[in-house]
PDB file of C-alpha atoms in Angstrom:
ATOM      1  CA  UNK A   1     121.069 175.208  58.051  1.00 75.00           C
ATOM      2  CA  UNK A   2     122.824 174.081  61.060  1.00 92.00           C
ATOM      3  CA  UNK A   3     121.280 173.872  64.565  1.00 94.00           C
ATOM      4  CA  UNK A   4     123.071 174.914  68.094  1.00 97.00           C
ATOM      5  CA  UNK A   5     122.474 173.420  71.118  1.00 97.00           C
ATOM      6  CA  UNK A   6     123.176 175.918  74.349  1.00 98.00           C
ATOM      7  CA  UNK A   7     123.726 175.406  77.776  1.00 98.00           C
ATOM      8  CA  UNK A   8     123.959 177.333  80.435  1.00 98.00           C
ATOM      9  CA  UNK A   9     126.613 177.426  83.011  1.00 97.00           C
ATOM     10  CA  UNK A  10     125.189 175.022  85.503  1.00 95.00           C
ATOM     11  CA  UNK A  11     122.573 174.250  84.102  1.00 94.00           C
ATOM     12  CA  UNK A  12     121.473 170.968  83.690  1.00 88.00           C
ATOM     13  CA  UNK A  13     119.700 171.282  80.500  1.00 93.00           C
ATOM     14  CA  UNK A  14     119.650 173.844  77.716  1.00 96.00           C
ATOM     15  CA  UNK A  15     117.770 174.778  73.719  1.00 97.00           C
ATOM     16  CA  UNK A  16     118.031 174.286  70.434  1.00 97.00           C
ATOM     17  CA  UNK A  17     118.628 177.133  68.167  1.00 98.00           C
ATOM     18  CA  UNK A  18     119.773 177.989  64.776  1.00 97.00           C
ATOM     19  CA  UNK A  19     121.602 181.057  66.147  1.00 98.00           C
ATOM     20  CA  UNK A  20     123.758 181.899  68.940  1.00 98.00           C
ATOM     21  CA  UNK A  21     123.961 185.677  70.254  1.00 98.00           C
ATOM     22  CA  UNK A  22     127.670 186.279  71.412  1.00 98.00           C
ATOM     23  CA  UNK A  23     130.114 188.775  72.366  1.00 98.00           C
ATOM     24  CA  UNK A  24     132.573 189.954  69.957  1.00 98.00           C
ATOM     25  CA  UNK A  25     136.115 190.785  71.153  1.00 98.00           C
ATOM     26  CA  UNK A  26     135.656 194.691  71.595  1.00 98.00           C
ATOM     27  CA  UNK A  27     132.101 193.764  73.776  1.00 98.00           C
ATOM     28  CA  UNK A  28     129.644 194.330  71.011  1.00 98.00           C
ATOM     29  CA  UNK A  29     126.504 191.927  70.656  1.00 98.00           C
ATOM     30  CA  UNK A  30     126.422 189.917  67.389  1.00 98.00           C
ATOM     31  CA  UNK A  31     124.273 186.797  66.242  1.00 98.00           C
ATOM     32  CA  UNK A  32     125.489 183.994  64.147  1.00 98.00           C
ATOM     33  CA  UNK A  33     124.424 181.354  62.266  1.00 97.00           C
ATOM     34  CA  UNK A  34     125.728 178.501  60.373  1.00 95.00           C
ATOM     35  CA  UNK A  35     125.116 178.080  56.497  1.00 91.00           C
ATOM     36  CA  UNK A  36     126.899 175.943  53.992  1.00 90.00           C
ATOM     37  CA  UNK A  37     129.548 175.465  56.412  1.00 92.00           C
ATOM     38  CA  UNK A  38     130.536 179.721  57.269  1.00 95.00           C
ATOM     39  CA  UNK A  39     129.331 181.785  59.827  1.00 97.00           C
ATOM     40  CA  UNK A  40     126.860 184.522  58.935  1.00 97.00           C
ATOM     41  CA  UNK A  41     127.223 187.083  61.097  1.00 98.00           C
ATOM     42  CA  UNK A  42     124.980 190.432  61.781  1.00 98.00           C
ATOM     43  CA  UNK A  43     125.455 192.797  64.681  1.00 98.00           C
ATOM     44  CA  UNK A  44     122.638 193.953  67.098  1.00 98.00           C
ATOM     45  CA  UNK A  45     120.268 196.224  65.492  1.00 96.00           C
ATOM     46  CA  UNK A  46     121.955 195.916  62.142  1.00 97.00           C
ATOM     47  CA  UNK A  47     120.052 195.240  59.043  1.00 95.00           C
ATOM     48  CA  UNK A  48     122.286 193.092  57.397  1.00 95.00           C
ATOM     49  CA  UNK A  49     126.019 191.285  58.074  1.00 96.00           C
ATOM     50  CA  UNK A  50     128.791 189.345  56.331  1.00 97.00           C
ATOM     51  CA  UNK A  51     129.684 186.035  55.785  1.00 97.00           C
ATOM     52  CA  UNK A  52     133.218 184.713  57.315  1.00 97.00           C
ATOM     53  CA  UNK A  53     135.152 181.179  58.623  1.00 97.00           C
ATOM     54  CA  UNK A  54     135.822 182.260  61.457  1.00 98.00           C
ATOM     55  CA  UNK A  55     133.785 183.818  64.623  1.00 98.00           C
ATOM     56  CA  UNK A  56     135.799 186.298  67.255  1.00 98.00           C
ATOM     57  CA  UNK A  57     133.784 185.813  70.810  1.00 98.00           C
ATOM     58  CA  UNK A  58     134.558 186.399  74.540  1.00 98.00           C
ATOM     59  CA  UNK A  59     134.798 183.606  76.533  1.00 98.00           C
ATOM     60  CA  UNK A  60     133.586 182.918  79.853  1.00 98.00           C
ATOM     61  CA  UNK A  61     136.639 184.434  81.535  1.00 98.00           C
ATOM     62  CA  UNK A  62     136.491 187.626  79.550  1.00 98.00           C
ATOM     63  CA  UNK A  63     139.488 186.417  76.999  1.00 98.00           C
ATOM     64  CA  UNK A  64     139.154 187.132  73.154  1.00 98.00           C
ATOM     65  CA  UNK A  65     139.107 183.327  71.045  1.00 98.00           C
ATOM     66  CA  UNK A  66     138.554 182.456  67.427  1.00 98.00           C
ATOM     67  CA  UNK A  67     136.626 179.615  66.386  1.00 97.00           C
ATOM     68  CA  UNK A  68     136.296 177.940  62.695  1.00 96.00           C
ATOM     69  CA  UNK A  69     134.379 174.869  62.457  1.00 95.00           C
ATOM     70  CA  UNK A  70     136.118 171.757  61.912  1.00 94.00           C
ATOM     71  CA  UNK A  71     134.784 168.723  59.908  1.00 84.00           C
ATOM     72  CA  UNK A  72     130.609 170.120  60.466  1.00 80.00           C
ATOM     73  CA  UNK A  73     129.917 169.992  63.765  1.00 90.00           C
ATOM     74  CA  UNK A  74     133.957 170.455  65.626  1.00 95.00           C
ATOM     75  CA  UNK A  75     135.681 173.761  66.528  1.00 97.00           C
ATOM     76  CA  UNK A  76     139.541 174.714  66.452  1.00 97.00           C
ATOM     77  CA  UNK A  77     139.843 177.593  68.776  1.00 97.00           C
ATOM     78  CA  UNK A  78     143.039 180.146  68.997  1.00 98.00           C
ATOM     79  CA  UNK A  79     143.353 182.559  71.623  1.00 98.00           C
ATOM     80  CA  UNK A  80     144.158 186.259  70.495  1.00 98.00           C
ATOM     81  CA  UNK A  81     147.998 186.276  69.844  1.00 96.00           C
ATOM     82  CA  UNK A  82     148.771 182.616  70.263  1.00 97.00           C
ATOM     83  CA  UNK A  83     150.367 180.745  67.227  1.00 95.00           C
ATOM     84  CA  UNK A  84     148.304 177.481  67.804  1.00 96.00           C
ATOM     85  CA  UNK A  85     145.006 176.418  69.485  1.00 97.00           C
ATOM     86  CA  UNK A  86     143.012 173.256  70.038  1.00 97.00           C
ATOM     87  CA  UNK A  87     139.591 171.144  68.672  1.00 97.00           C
ATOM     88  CA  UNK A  88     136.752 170.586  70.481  1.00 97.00           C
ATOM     89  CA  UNK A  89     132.993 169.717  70.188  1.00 97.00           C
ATOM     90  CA  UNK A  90     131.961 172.370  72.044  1.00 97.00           C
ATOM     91  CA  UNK A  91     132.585 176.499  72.588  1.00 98.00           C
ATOM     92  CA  UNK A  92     132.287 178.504  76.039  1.00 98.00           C
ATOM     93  CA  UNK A  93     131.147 181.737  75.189  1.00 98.00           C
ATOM     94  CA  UNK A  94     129.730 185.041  76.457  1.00 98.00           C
ATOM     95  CA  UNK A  95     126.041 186.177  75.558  1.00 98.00           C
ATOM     96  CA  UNK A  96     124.137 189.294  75.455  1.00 98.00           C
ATOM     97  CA  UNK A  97     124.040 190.045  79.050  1.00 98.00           C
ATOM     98  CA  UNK A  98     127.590 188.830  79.765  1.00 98.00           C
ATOM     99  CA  UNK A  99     126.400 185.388  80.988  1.00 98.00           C
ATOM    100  CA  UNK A 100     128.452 181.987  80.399  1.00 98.00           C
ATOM    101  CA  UNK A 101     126.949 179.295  77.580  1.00 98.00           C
ATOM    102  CA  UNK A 102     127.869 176.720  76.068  1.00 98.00           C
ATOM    103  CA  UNK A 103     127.388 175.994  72.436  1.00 97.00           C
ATOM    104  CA  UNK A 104     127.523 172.619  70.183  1.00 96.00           C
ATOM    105  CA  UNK A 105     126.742 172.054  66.400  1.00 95.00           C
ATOM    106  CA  UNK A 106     124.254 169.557  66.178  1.00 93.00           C
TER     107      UNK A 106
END
């Protein structure tokens, strides 16, 4: 199973985790994790989820992205509505309590 690493905003250091807690796009809390290479995803309080490739989150200016992993431990992100996005190692998001992190895949 894959491992996250998760900052802060300005923080200088951050945790290891094998789940991240996120925002969805309509504000609802949902945990992830990462095995054999899809997202499983449950929401808050729910006994069980579903399995997907991609993961809708907020990020830290409220907007609504997409992620898929790229190549293990890479994200290509889309914003809602656009018809192309960009890679990157790493995924600003919105947890629990609204506040800004930032996730890798380790």
């Amino acid at each position: 199973m894959s491992r996250f690493h998760h900052t802060r905003q300005g923080a200088g250091s951050g945790h290891e985790d094998v789940i991240v807690n996120y925002k969805t796009w309509d504000g609802s809390n949902w945990t992830a994790r990462i095995q054999n290479g899809r997202f499983l995803h449950t929401k808050q309080g729910a006994a069980s989820g579903h399995e997907d490739v991609i993961l809708n989150y907020k990020t830290w200016d409220g907007s609504n992205w997409t992620l898929r992993l790229v190549g293990g431990n890479r994200f290509h992100h889309t914003k809602e509505g656009a018809a192309s996005g960009h890679e990157d190692v790493i995924a600003n998001y919105k947890t629990w309590d609204d506040s800004n992190w930032t996730l890798r895949v380790l």
